[in-house]
Tab-separated table of C-alpha atoms and ligand atoms in Angstrom:
chain	number	residue	atom	x	y	z
U	158	MET	CA	-10.971	11.284	4.535
U	159	THR	CA	-9.569	9.473	1.973
U	160	GLN	CA	-7.392	6.667	3.286
U	161	LEU	CA	-3.545	6.411	2.749
U	162	SER	CA	-2.382	4.198	5.212
U	163	ALA	CA	-3.737	0.499	6.589
U	164	GLN	CA	-2.112	-2.394	8.004
U	165	PHE	CA	-3.677	-5.868	8.760
U	166	GLN	CA	-2.786	-9.520	10.056
U	167	PHE	CA	-1.899	-11.650	7.109
U	168	GLY	CA	-1.475	-15.317	8.469
U	169	ALA	CA	2.507	-14.722	10.264
U	170	LEU	CA	2.617	-11.374	8.028
U	171	ARG	CA	1.335	-7.677	8.427
U	172	ILE	CA	0.556	-6.054	5.304
U	173	ALA	CA	0.390	-2.323	5.142
U	174	ALA	CA	-1.484	-0.834	2.188
U	175	LEU	CA	0.416	2.310	1.455
U	176	SER	CA	-0.775	5.327	-1.129
U	177	ASP	CA	1.423	7.044	-3.044
U	178	GLY	CA	-1.852	9.695	-4.043
U	179	VAL	CA	-5.731	8.997	-4.865
U	180	GLY	CA	-6.420	10.891	-7.936
U	181	GLY	CA	-9.707	10.632	-10.437
U	182	GLN	CA	-10.103	8.597	-13.157
U	183	HIS	CA	-12.536	9.356	-16.075
U	184	PRO	CA	-15.074	6.639	-16.196
U	185	ASN	CA	-14.912	6.888	-20.282
U	186	ASP	CA	-11.415	5.526	-19.244
U	187	TRP	CA	-11.961	3.077	-17.264
U	188	PHE	CA	-15.573	1.382	-18.888
U	189	PRO	CA	-14.953	2.540	-22.735
U	190	GLY	CA	-17.797	1.593	-25.294
U	191	VAL	CA	-19.689	-0.244	-21.164
U	192	PRO	CA	-23.482	1.502	-21.135
U	193	ALA	CA	-23.214	3.847	-18.663
U	194	ALA	CA	-26.877	2.344	-17.172
U	195	ASP	CA	-24.500	-0.929	-16.949
U	196	TRP	CA	-21.448	0.035	-14.699
U	197	MET	CA	-22.852	2.614	-13.054
U	198	PRO	CA	-24.794	0.779	-10.370
U	199	VAL	CA	-21.901	-1.581	-10.113
U	200	VAL	CA	-19.174	1.232	-9.182
U	201	ALA	CA	-22.829	3.026	-7.104
U	202	ALA	CA	-22.308	6.475	-8.833
U	203	THR	CA	-24.850	8.954	-9.924
U	204	ASP	CA	-22.908	11.131	-12.245
U	205	ALA	CA	-21.713	9.730	-15.312
U	206	THR	CA	-18.971	12.075	-15.743
U	207	ALA	CA	-17.506	12.186	-12.252
U	208	LEU	CA	-14.523	11.638	-11.770
U	209	LEU	CA	-13.668	7.848	-9.905
U	210	PRO	CA	-11.833	7.857	-6.948
U	211	VAL	CA	-8.382	5.470	-8.258
U	212	ASN	CA	-5.626	5.057	-5.355
U	213	PHE	CA	-1.743	4.726	-6.648
U	214	GLY	CA	-1.102	2.041	-4.468
U	215	SER	CA	1.567	-0.304	-3.158
U	216	PHE	CA	1.965	-2.911	-0.762
U	217	LEU	CA	4.533	-3.380	2.220
U	218	ILE	CA	4.927	-7.065	3.533
U	219	ARG	CA	6.707	-7.986	6.745
U	220	GLY	CA	7.218	-11.309	8.140
U	221	GLY	CA	9.255	-14.424	8.975
U	222	GLY	CA	12.697	-12.097	8.094
U	223	ARG	CA	11.531	-10.563	5.425
U	224	THR	CA	10.562	-6.872	3.912
U	225	VAL	CA	8.961	-6.973	0.952
U	226	LEU	CA	7.158	-3.941	-1.189
U	227	ILE	CA	5.107	-4.548	-4.046
U	228	ASP	CA	5.276	-1.750	-6.647
U	229	THR	CA	6.340	1.660	-6.043
U	230	GLY	CA	4.050	4.202	-7.533
U	231	ASN	CA	3.955	7.382	-9.225
U	232	GLY	CA	7.060	8.980	-7.716
U	233	ASN	CA	7.522	12.124	-7.653
U	234	ARG	CA	6.491	13.595	-10.983
U	235	LEU	CA	2.860	13.913	-9.439
U	236	HIS	CA	4.226	15.751	-6.317
U	237	GLY	CA	0.923	18.254	-5.334
U	238	GLN	CA	-1.404	17.097	-8.416
U	239	HIS	CA	-3.544	15.648	-5.668
U	240	THR	CA	-4.473	13.754	-2.420
U	241	GLY	CA	-1.306	11.827	-0.971
U	242	ALA	CA	0.884	12.426	-4.301
U	243	ALA	CA	4.991	11.681	-3.499
U	244	GLY	CA	3.743	10.451	-0.444
U	245	LEU	CA	4.991	7.009	-0.484
U	246	LEU	CA	7.924	6.989	0.998
U	247	ASP	CA	6.544	8.991	4.626
U	248	ARG	CA	4.094	6.562	4.311
U	249	ILE	CA	6.707	3.712	4.295
U	250	ALA	CA	8.920	5.746	7.261
U	251	ALA	CA	5.690	5.932	9.259
U	252	LEU	CA	5.644	2.335	9.908
U	253	GLY	CA	9.233	2.468	11.196
U	254	VAL	CA	10.539	1.361	8.247
U	255	GLN	CA	13.756	2.995	6.208
U	256	PRO	CA	14.041	1.738	2.074
U	257	SER	CA	17.495	0.587	3.127
U	258	GLU	CA	15.350	-2.037	4.962
U	259	VAL	CA	13.396	-3.399	1.874
U	260	ASP	CA	15.435	-6.242	0.769
U	261	THR	CA	12.607	-7.211	-1.927
U	262	VAL	CA	10.772	-5.138	-4.147
U	263	LEU	CA	7.776	-6.597	-6.264
U	264	LEU	CA	6.688	-4.905	-10.024
U	265	THR	CA	3.774	-6.222	-11.275
U	266	HIS	CA	4.129	-4.234	-14.277
U	267	PHE	CA	6.584	-1.836	-16.235
U	268	HIS	CA	4.015	1.401	-15.990
U	269	GLY	CA	5.179	4.515	-14.693
U	270	ASP	CA	2.823	4.426	-11.477
U	271	HIS	CA	4.124	1.068	-10.528
U	272	VAL	CA	7.853	1.907	-10.917
U	273	GLY	CA	8.343	5.537	-9.878
U	274	TRP	CA	10.049	5.127	-6.586
U	275	ASN	CA	12.063	2.903	-7.875
U	276	VAL	CA	15.179	5.962	-8.006
U	277	GLU	CA	14.466	8.888	-6.096
U	278	ASN	CA	14.717	10.952	-9.282
U	279	ASP	CA	16.061	10.252	-13.051
U	280	GLY	CA	19.283	8.576	-12.493
U	281	GLY	CA	19.190	7.638	-9.781
U	282	PRO	CA	20.001	6.546	-6.670
U	283	ILE	CA	18.103	3.814	-6.226
U	284	THR	CA	15.584	4.151	-3.433
U	285	PHE	CA	15.579	0.933	-1.627
U	286	SER	CA	19.493	0.597	-1.888
U	287	ASN	CA	19.470	-3.240	-0.882
U	288	ALA	CA	16.649	-4.565	-2.370
U	289	THR	CA	16.612	-6.524	-5.075
U	290	TYR	CA	14.101	-5.570	-7.830
U	291	TYR	CA	12.001	-7.930	-9.492
U	292	LEU	CA	10.651	-7.686	-12.821
U	293	SER	CA	9.013	-10.282	-15.782
U	294	GLU	CA	11.379	-10.517	-18.568
U	295	VAL	CA	8.242	-9.962	-21.037
U	296	ASP	CA	7.874	-6.588	-19.868
U	297	ALA	CA	11.431	-5.582	-19.410
U	298	ALA	CA	11.904	-7.298	-22.965
U	299	TYR	CA	9.081	-5.084	-24.184
U	300	LEU	CA	10.391	-2.245	-22.388
U	301	ALA	CA	13.646	-2.539	-23.881
U	302	ASN	CA	12.492	-3.115	-27.580
U	303	PRO	CA	13.435	-0.001	-29.472
U	304	ALA	CA	10.050	-0.974	-31.452
U	305	THR	CA	7.985	-0.159	-28.192
U	306	PRO	CA	7.180	3.073	-28.581
U	307	ALA	CA	8.826	6.046	-27.214
U	308	THR	CA	6.040	7.836	-25.417
U	309	PRO	CA	6.278	9.766	-22.263
U	310	GLY	CA	5.285	7.440	-20.205
U	311	ASN	CA	7.089	4.711	-21.820
U	312	ASP	CA	10.306	6.881	-21.918
U	313	PHE	CA	9.122	7.809	-18.031
U	314	SER	CA	9.366	3.787	-17.406
U	315	ARG	CA	12.517	3.527	-18.672
U	316	SER	CA	13.956	5.688	-16.596
U	317	ARG	CA	12.552	4.183	-13.333
U	318	ILE	CA	14.050	0.899	-14.842
U	319	ASN	CA	17.432	1.425	-16.706
U	320	PRO	CA	19.563	2.531	-13.525
U	321	LEU	CA	18.495	-0.932	-12.275
U	322	LEU	CA	19.523	-2.947	-15.448
U	323	GLU	CA	22.827	-0.797	-14.992
U	324	ALA	CA	23.666	-1.508	-11.514
U	325	GLY	CA	22.595	-5.230	-11.571
U	326	ARG	CA	19.930	-5.063	-9.519
U	327	LEU	CA	17.027	-6.031	-11.688
U	328	GLU	CA	16.191	-9.737	-11.636
U	329	THR	CA	13.528	-10.944	-14.612
U	330	PHE	CA	11.894	-14.118	-14.747
U	331	ASP	CA	9.468	-16.544	-17.214
U	332	GLY	CA	6.401	-17.526	-16.413
U	333	GLU	CA	5.197	-18.408	-12.877
U	334	PHE	CA	7.827	-17.517	-10.177
U	335	ALA	CA	8.549	-17.513	-6.445
U	336	PRO	CA	10.923	-14.889	-5.632
U	337	LEU	CA	10.310	-15.976	-1.586
U	338	GLU	CA	8.794	-18.744	-0.291
U	339	GLY	CA	4.833	-17.748	-0.167
U	340	MET	CA	5.497	-14.921	-3.078
U	341	THR	CA	4.127	-16.213	-6.465
U	342	MET	CA	4.387	-13.720	-8.984
U	343	VAL	CA	1.747	-14.949	-11.502
U	344	PRO	CA	1.258	-13.806	-15.226
U	345	THR	CA	-1.949	-11.936	-15.921
U	346	PRO	CA	-1.011	-10.726	-19.211
U	347	GLY	CA	-2.978	-7.895	-21.179
U	348	HIS	CA	-2.827	-4.718	-19.309
U	349	THR	CA	1.389	-5.071	-20.204
U	350	PRO	CA	2.441	-7.992	-21.886
U	351	GLY	CA	4.118	-9.347	-18.877
U	352	HIS	CA	1.999	-8.329	-16.645
U	353	CYS	CA	1.740	-10.436	-13.140
U	354	SER	CA	-0.069	-10.470	-9.976
U	355	VAL	CA	1.050	-11.523	-6.756
U	356	LEU	CA	0.005	-14.470	-4.961
U	357	ILE	CA	0.617	-14.102	-1.104
U	358	GLU	CA	0.586	-17.647	0.803
U	359	SER	CA	1.084	-17.577	4.574
U	360	GLN	CA	-0.606	-20.397	7.164
U	361	GLY	CA	-3.194	-22.043	4.650
U	362	GLU	CA	-4.047	-18.447	3.767
U	363	ARG	CA	-3.881	-16.680	0.246
U	364	LEU	CA	-4.451	-13.279	-0.965
U	365	PHE	CA	-4.178	-11.814	-4.701
U	366	VAL	CA	-2.429	-8.635	-5.212
U	367	VAL	CA	-3.987	-7.918	-8.821
U	368	GLY	CA	-1.969	-5.669	-9.749
U	369	ASP	CA	-3.568	-3.994	-12.938
U	370	ALA	CA	-4.997	-7.152	-14.001
U	371	ALA	CA	-7.703	-4.956	-12.625
U	372	PRO	CA	-8.221	-1.741	-11.902
U	373	SER	CA	-11.008	-2.020	-9.558
U	374	VAL	CA	-13.099	-4.081	-7.888
U	375	ALA	CA	-15.926	-3.524	-10.799
U	376	HIS	CA	-13.876	-5.198	-13.507
U	377	LEU	CA	-12.985	-8.201	-11.601
U	378	GLU	CA	-16.760	-8.926	-11.419
U	379	HIS	CA	-17.007	-7.943	-15.387
U	380	PRO	CA	-14.051	-9.213	-16.281
U	381	GLU	CA	-14.813	-7.953	-20.405
U	382	TRP	CA	-15.216	-4.720	-19.217
U	383	SER	CA	-11.508	-3.468	-20.387
U	384	PRO	CA	-10.026	-0.074	-19.226
U	385	VAL	CA	-8.522	1.733	-21.926
U	386	PHE	CA	-4.943	1.255	-20.366
U	387	ASP	CA	-5.079	-2.638	-20.845
U	388	LEU	CA	-2.621	-2.778	-24.083
U	389	ASP	CA	-3.928	-6.104	-25.029
U	390	VAL	CA	-8.002	-6.117	-24.529
U	391	PRO	CA	-8.401	-9.587	-25.454
U	392	ARG	CA	-5.885	-11.335	-23.380
U	393	ALA	CA	-6.661	-8.391	-20.259
U	394	SER	CA	-10.470	-10.206	-20.022
U	395	GLU	CA	-9.120	-13.384	-20.242
U	396	SER	CA	-6.343	-13.290	-17.974
U	397	ARG	CA	-9.395	-11.078	-15.122
U	398	ARG	CA	-11.747	-14.545	-15.709
U	399	ALA	CA	-8.514	-16.801	-14.906
U	400	LEU	CA	-7.350	-15.013	-11.931
U	401	ALA	CA	-11.445	-14.341	-10.514
U	402	ASP	CA	-11.655	-18.685	-11.574
U	403	ARG	CA	-7.886	-19.625	-9.722
U	404	ALA	CA	-9.319	-17.151	-6.575
U	405	ILE	CA	-12.305	-18.584	-6.147
U	406	ARG	CA	-10.785	-22.172	-6.126
U	407	ASP	CA	-8.291	-21.436	-4.000
U	408	GLN	CA	-10.623	-19.906	-1.809
U	409	ALA	CA	-8.137	-16.522	-1.742
U	410	LEU	CA	-8.982	-13.293	-1.006
U	411	LEU	CA	-8.319	-9.964	-3.454
U	412	THR	CA	-6.753	-6.581	-2.886
U	413	GLY	CA	-5.499	-4.435	-5.416
U	414	GLY	CA	-2.884	-1.198	-6.181
U	415	HIS	CA	-6.000	0.633	-7.137
U	416	PHE	CA	-8.964	-0.199	-5.214
U	417	PRO	CA	-9.554	2.575	-2.524
U	418	ILE	CA	-7.508	1.916	0.826
U	419	LEU	CA	-8.880	-1.010	2.438
U	420	THR	CA	-10.102	-2.761	-0.016
U	421	VAL	CA	-10.048	-6.770	0.476
U	422	GLY	CA	-12.637	-9.102	-0.376
U	423	ARG	CA	-13.456	-12.730	-2.485
U	424	LEU	CA	-15.371	-13.713	-5.286
U	425	HIS	CA	-18.488	-15.660	-5.808
U	426	GLU	CA	-19.705	-16.981	-9.334
U	427	ALA	CA	-22.120	-15.394	-10.914
U	428	SER	CA	-24.275	-14.975	-13.868
U	429	PRO	CA	-22.709	-12.863	-16.126
U	430	GLY	CA	-19.071	-12.283	-14.500
U	431	TYR	CA	-18.956	-12.954	-11.117
U	432	ARG	CA	-19.556	-11.303	-7.694
U	433	TRP	CA	-17.529	-9.225	-5.203
U	434	GLU	CA	-17.961	-9.821	-1.559
U	435	PRO	CA	-16.527	-7.511	0.637
U	436	VAL	CA	-14.090	-9.320	4.065
U	437	GLU	CA	-13.705	-6.728	7.264
U	438	VAL	CA	-9.557	-7.332	7.886
U	439	GLU	CA	-8.943	-6.236	11.290
U	440	GLN	CA	-6.905	-3.504	10.961
U	441	ILE	CA	-3.609	-3.096	13.234
U	442	SER	CA	-1.328	0.462	14.043
U	443	GLU	CA	2.120	0.100	14.513
U	444	ASP	CA	3.065	-0.903	18.292
J	771	LIG	ZN1	-1.736	1.023	-12.586
């Protein structure tokens, strides 16, 4: 059974990993140019052409009177196309949370699988009607630049971000920035020019939500493996390395929106790259 929702306690916070669907990714998209003999054992694959599961995940974080959502999935566009698709709002509702109760939405980057539910459909209305949305200025400027290609993906992202701009609901920021106490947007550029990971801190514990700095644990273990979706491959690899080094230094846990629910772990230095150690977090149910 594909898990679409899980919740755990993290310091004083309750963190729910919520899926907007689980699809399949061709290994060539994730590991272009990497010999199958290298990546297959890392992801425990037995067939070099079988699709790898890819979660389209968000994180809902509650505590200290705040309700924060990291990324907003694919939205309605993949409805019916894979397991649990277009179900993010149902999974939030299952926690007893109304969209209007979300006060902050942190967007790791502008790609369509992370901004889909910003608005309910083309042209709005804004889904999280009382929330302030945050996106890096670099990503916002890239998307707004007329020189940025009008691909279907970029057009979809614009349809999910422009209504926020028009309503004055999108805040942008430069560099490392903490929109809230204990939640910091950490630039990890390369996947997109302004991509950020989110550092969550509570009661001395640290957790990085890596966004698409790494679509899978394998990419954290091997920072030089860049998926085809990285716009700037050398920069993305450099960001993965910097993120891994910082997580090790800070004794931080890591998780990611595209990792299967619930994947939490820590990294250790290895040769080459890094080694992932899964960490069992105690799951809690809604009471
Ligand atoms: Zn993504």
